[in-house]
Amino acid sequence: MFEAKFQTFSDAAAPSLGTARLKLLRAELERRGLDGFIVPRADAHQNEYVPPCDERLAWLTGFTGSAGVAVVLRDKAAIVVDGRYTLQAADQVDTASFEVVPLAETTPERWLEKNLPAGARFGYDPWLITVDGERKLRQSVAAAGGTLAAVEGNPVDTVWTDRPATPLAPVMLREAALAGEAAADKIARVQAALAEQKLDALVISDPHSVAWIFNIRGGDVAFTPLPLSWALVPKEGRPTLFVDGRKLSNTVRDALAQVAEIAEPVLLERALEMIAGSGATLRLDQATAPALFAARIEAAGGKVSSGPSPVALMQAAKNAAELAGMRTAHLRDGAALARFLAWFDAEAPKGTLTEIDAVAALETFRRETGALKDVSFPTISGAGPNGAIVHYRVTEATNRAIHPGELFLIDSGAQYEDGTTDVTRTIAVGVPTPEMRDRFTRVLKGHMAIARAVFPLGTSGAQLDPFARQFLWAAGLDFEHGTGHGVGAYLSVHEGPARISKLGTVPLARGMVLSNEPGYYKTGAYGIRLENLEIVVDGPAVESAEKTLLAFETLTLAPFDRRVIETALLTADEIAWLDAYHARVLASVGPLVDETTRIWLHAATAPLGR
């Protein structure tokens, strides 16, 4: 009945194959006169999800996680991964050839500084390293007594003989009713920002921002509707969109030509040199721009201003049309979620349901809406102890049955043309323990504290983050991830620059959409996470208020599992909020589902007193 697209690791290179590939790379490095090379898990745009042709780290090492860096020297090599992937890397990588190094212990730069021989010539691909990354790399190599060399043509690509082709998914125009603002008006806003900041031009290296400013979408990477492309926006005159012409139909090309020049990506370097030749100052996005761009600009006589792209904040604050689309998408998604939750409640107690079964079922319910374009990230489906692994990805090897007496955590999202969703629910299978109920309720109280927050304009995510943790802290507990991230409008499910976390310094603004997802994880036992998406909206009118107030509107429409709520821990205001939320879920979603689901939904959203 069900099938799904989920991230597997079955295509990872076997350890022996990884060793053979390492030998090929070392031979190529020797041919080029290099004593070492760095292989990040990155494409030229620093995308979260990269096309198969840019999965160099996975090809070389067998490691298929979303974050990691390999450092290869003549006689040793290491792969540095963060804590999410330490066990996965040890399982996938030939540890006789690669030392698996947790990021908490050392960074790639520190490992390199300690292990690079004096006098060594160390190479890097300037397309895959940012300006800041290049600076750190240069410092480490210099400290070790070596020299850093930018390579032309990645040596991994030379030995990767069956490397996949560059993606050429068609570029699609975004409907005006969904975009809510014409590309010409967005360009004018960006140019006004450049003038205000005394910048001569902006290089847009983030394809999400290219997609936003030109009102286009694509399909070059998984989970996010991106057209891989670049843009150069001068403070005056027409911008240039650098995109492979094979992706453009005549209709799309004609529409884009109304607002921009269109050029092939191979012409971008020359364009940077031409504008830099007049002594111009160009803004490079510090998070995504390749170091190569800075080198070309400075060599041509221009000046580099490395900093945040002004597009990011504009893109993060959704307009009325985008928010309307997001609301519609979440209503549709809520109906699919209700069908899944009702189905799960009927099937899970039998003890035969697996984590992959749940992934497949949820995606099928979403697909049956007739509007699903893709999932917005690989679904996290964790039963019992697997739920305690924050970024767990179920595979055929790790798939386990969901047993009565366990908690089941499912974190998933969808891409619809009118919006992007991301939701997490933790569900009891059978009777939860008192400890589970206590921890669940503390997480829920933190979730509600964010959802109910009223805060002055200018408040950052770091200032709100403790709201979500306070009830866990009171019991000596916490969670080790941020409380929330930004979400795009039919773009990335993880969008900057705002976030609710200890590191969230960007002030929240009207129209931003952020996740609200506190959690608790007991290693080897269970995990709890409760996630809704929230829109930043105008706060309530307060008599004699001296500051403009903001608040949140909850987008997600899905019940919380009442069986795991310890009502005695809730205040009257919290109960009132939860009952009102559940009433809204029933009123909104109930008319959209079948009778069986509607009966389940009535029970799942009943007031807590019943």
PDB file of N, CA and C in Angstrom, residues 400-437:
ATOM      1  N   ARG A 400      13.432  -0.679  12.835  1.00  0.00           N
ATOM      2  CA  ARG A 400      12.976  -1.547  13.916  1.00  0.00           C
ATOM      3  C   ARG A 400      11.459  -1.467  14.052  1.00  0.00           C
ATOM      4  N   ALA A 401      10.894  -2.490  14.633  1.00  0.00           N
ATOM      5  CA  ALA A 401       9.461  -2.506  14.887  1.00  0.00           C
ATOM      6  C   ALA A 401       9.133  -1.519  16.008  1.00  0.00           C
ATOM      7  N   ILE A 402       7.909  -1.009  15.962  1.00  0.00           N
ATOM      8  CA  ILE A 402       7.425  -0.065  16.972  1.00  0.00           C
ATOM      9  C   ILE A 402       6.607  -0.868  17.985  1.00  0.00           C
ATOM     10  N   HIS A 403       7.107  -0.931  19.214  1.00  0.00           N
ATOM     11  CA  HIS A 403       6.525  -1.834  20.198  1.00  0.00           C
ATOM     12  C   HIS A 403       5.601  -1.097  21.171  1.00  0.00           C
ATOM     13  N   PRO A 404       4.562  -1.745  21.646  1.00  0.00           N
ATOM     14  CA  PRO A 404       3.743  -1.182  22.717  1.00  0.00           C
ATOM     15  C   PRO A 404       4.608  -0.868  23.935  1.00  0.00           C
ATOM     16  N   GLY A 405       4.273   0.243  24.585  1.00  0.00           N
ATOM     17  CA  GLY A 405       5.055   0.688  25.729  1.00  0.00           C
ATOM     18  C   GLY A 405       6.147   1.671  25.369  1.00  0.00           C
ATOM     19  N   GLU A 406       6.280   1.975  24.071  1.00  0.00           N
ATOM     20  CA  GLU A 406       7.310   2.900  23.610  1.00  0.00           C
ATOM     21  C   GLU A 406       6.690   4.237  23.212  1.00  0.00           C
ATOM     22  N   LEU A 407       7.567   5.225  23.091  1.00  0.00           N
ATOM     23  CA  LEU A 407       7.213   6.476  22.433  1.00  0.00           C
ATOM     24  C   LEU A 407       7.742   6.424  21.011  1.00  0.00           C
ATOM     25  N   PHE A 408       6.994   7.005  20.097  1.00  0.00           N
ATOM     26  CA  PHE A 408       7.396   7.066  18.694  1.00  0.00           C
ATOM     27  C   PHE A 408       7.462   8.526  18.280  1.00  0.00           C
ATOM     28  N   LEU A 409       8.614   8.933  17.742  1.00  0.00           N
ATOM     29  CA  LEU A 409       8.834  10.317  17.318  1.00  0.00           C
ATOM     30  C   LEU A 409       8.889  10.349  15.799  1.00  0.00           C
ATOM     31  N   ILE A 410       8.072  11.210  15.199  1.00  0.00           N
ATOM     32  CA  ILE A 410       8.121  11.366  13.747  1.00  0.00           C
ATOM     33  C   ILE A 410       8.183  12.852  13.396  1.00  0.00           C
ATOM     34  N   ASP A 411       9.260  13.225  12.719  1.00  0.00           N
ATOM     35  CA  ASP A 411       9.556  14.602  12.318  1.00  0.00           C
ATOM     36  C   ASP A 411       9.572  14.608  10.795  1.00  0.00           C
ATOM     37  N   SER A 412       8.656  15.339  10.185  1.00  0.00           N
ATOM     38  CA  SER A 412       8.514  15.254   8.736  1.00  0.00           C
ATOM     39  C   SER A 412       8.057  16.595   8.179  1.00  0.00           C
ATOM     40  N   GLY A 413       8.108  16.698   6.868  1.00  0.00           N
ATOM     41  CA  GLY A 413       7.641  17.917   6.220  1.00  0.00           C
ATOM     42  C   GLY A 413       7.369  17.683   4.754  1.00  0.00           C
ATOM     43  N   ALA A 414       6.688  18.632   4.153  1.00  0.00           N
ATOM     44  CA  ALA A 414       6.296  18.512   2.753  1.00  0.00           C
ATOM     45  C   ALA A 414       6.581  19.801   2.006  1.00  0.00           C
ATOM     46  N   GLN A 415       6.801  19.632   0.719  1.00  0.00           N
ATOM     47  CA  GLN A 415       6.913  20.768  -0.197  1.00  0.00           C
ATOM     48  C   GLN A 415       5.685  20.780  -1.098  1.00  0.00           C
ATOM     49  N   TYR A 416       4.866  21.811  -0.922  1.00  0.00           N
ATOM     50  CA  TYR A 416       3.743  22.067  -1.820  1.00  0.00           C
ATOM     51  C   TYR A 416       4.052  23.364  -2.551  1.00  0.00           C
ATOM     52  N   GLU A 417       3.449  23.550  -3.698  1.00  0.00           N
ATOM     53  CA  GLU A 417       3.763  24.751  -4.473  1.00  0.00           C
ATOM     54  C   GLU A 417       3.394  26.026  -3.726  1.00  0.00           C
ATOM     55  N   ASP A 418       2.435  25.934  -2.824  1.00  0.00           N
ATOM     56  CA  ASP A 418       2.034  27.127  -2.080  1.00  0.00           C
ATOM     57  C   ASP A 418       2.711  27.253  -0.718  1.00  0.00           C
ATOM     58  N   GLY A 419       3.501  26.266  -0.306  1.00  0.00           N
ATOM     59  CA  GLY A 419       4.160  26.408   0.989  1.00  0.00           C
ATOM     60  C   GLY A 419       4.939  25.176   1.406  1.00  0.00           C
ATOM     61  N   THR A 420       5.726  25.364   2.451  1.00  0.00           N
ATOM     62  CA  THR A 420       6.601  24.323   2.993  1.00  0.00           C
ATOM     63  C   THR A 420       6.172  24.015   4.418  1.00  0.00           C
ATOM     64  N   THR A 421       6.138  22.741   4.784  1.00  0.00           N
ATOM     65  CA  THR A 421       5.730  22.352   6.127  1.00  0.00           C
ATOM     66  C   THR A 421       6.829  21.577   6.836  1.00  0.00           C
ATOM     67  N   ASP A 422       6.757  21.568   8.158  1.00  0.00           N
ATOM     68  CA  ASP A 422       7.698  20.850   9.017  1.00  0.00           C
ATOM     69  C   ASP A 422       7.002  20.649  10.352  1.00  0.00           C
ATOM     70  N   VAL A 423       6.795  19.416  10.757  1.00  0.00           N
ATOM     71  CA  VAL A 423       6.021  19.142  11.967  1.00  0.00           C
ATOM     72  C   VAL A 423       6.584  17.906  12.659  1.00  0.00           C
ATOM     73  N   THR A 424       6.609  17.937  13.970  1.00  0.00           N
ATOM     74  CA  THR A 424       7.027  16.770  14.741  1.00  0.00           C
ATOM     75  C   THR A 424       5.977  16.445  15.785  1.00  0.00           C
ATOM     76  N   ARG A 425       5.632  15.179  15.895  1.00  0.00           N
ATOM     77  CA  ARG A 425       4.771  14.706  16.962  1.00  0.00           C
ATOM     78  C   ARG A 425       5.412  13.486  17.616  1.00  0.00           C
ATOM     79  N   THR A 426       5.208  13.378  18.911  1.00  0.00           N
ATOM     80  CA  THR A 426       5.646  12.219  19.678  1.00  0.00           C
ATOM     81  C   THR A 426       4.394  11.508  20.169  1.00  0.00           C
ATOM     82  N   ILE A 427       4.311  10.219  19.888  1.00  0.00           N
ATOM     83  CA  ILE A 427       3.080   9.464  20.093  1.00  0.00           C
ATOM     84  C   ILE A 427       3.337   8.289  21.029  1.00  0.00           C
ATOM     85  N   ALA A 428       2.430   8.084  21.948  1.00  0.00           N
ATOM     86  CA  ALA A 428       2.524   6.924  22.838  1.00  0.00           C
ATOM     87  C   ALA A 428       1.935   5.707  22.147  1.00  0.00           C
ATOM     88  N   VAL A 429       2.652   4.605  22.216  1.00  0.00           N
ATOM     89  CA  VAL A 429       2.130   3.320  21.751  1.00  0.00           C
ATOM     90  C   VAL A 429       1.857   2.507  23.016  1.00  0.00           C
ATOM     91  N   GLY A 430       0.605   2.311  23.328  1.00  0.00           N
ATOM     92  CA  GLY A 430       0.274   1.695  24.602  1.00  0.00           C
ATOM     93  C   GLY A 430       0.273   2.735  25.712  1.00  0.00           C
ATOM     94  N   VAL A 431       0.601   2.301  26.919  1.00  0.00           N
ATOM     95  CA  VAL A 431       0.513   3.165  28.098  1.00  0.00           C
ATOM     96  C   VAL A 431       1.887   3.770  28.401  1.00  0.00           C
ATOM     97  N   PRO A 432       2.008   5.098  28.380  1.00  0.00           N
ATOM     98  CA  PRO A 432       3.298   5.721  28.699  1.00  0.00           C
ATOM     99  C   PRO A 432       3.584   5.649  30.197  1.00  0.00           C
ATOM    100  N   THR A 433       4.858   5.671  30.551  1.00  0.00           N
ATOM    101  CA  THR A 433       5.252   5.648  31.959  1.00  0.00           C
ATOM    102  C   THR A 433       5.063   7.030  32.575  1.00  0.00           C
ATOM    103  N   PRO A 434       5.000   7.116  33.908  1.00  0.00           N
ATOM    104  CA  PRO A 434       4.923   8.433  34.546  1.00  0.00           C
ATOM    105  C   PRO A 434       6.084   9.350  34.145  1.00  0.00           C
ATOM    106  N   GLU A 435       7.288   8.793  33.991  1.00  0.00           N
ATOM    107  CA  GLU A 435       8.422   9.619  33.584  1.00  0.00           C
ATOM    108  C   GLU A 435       8.212  10.177  32.184  1.00  0.00           C
ATOM    109  N   MET A 436       7.723   9.346  31.278  1.00  0.00           N
ATOM    110  CA  MET A 436       7.444   9.826  29.923  1.00  0.00           C
ATOM    111  C   MET A 436       6.436  10.968  29.941  1.00  0.00           C
ATOM    112  N   ARG A 437       5.390  10.812  30.752  1.00  0.00           N
ATOM    113  CA  ARG A 437       4.358  11.853  30.833  1.00  0.00           C
ATOM    114  C   ARG A 437       4.935  13.143  31.406  1.00  0.00           C
TER     115      ARG A 437
END
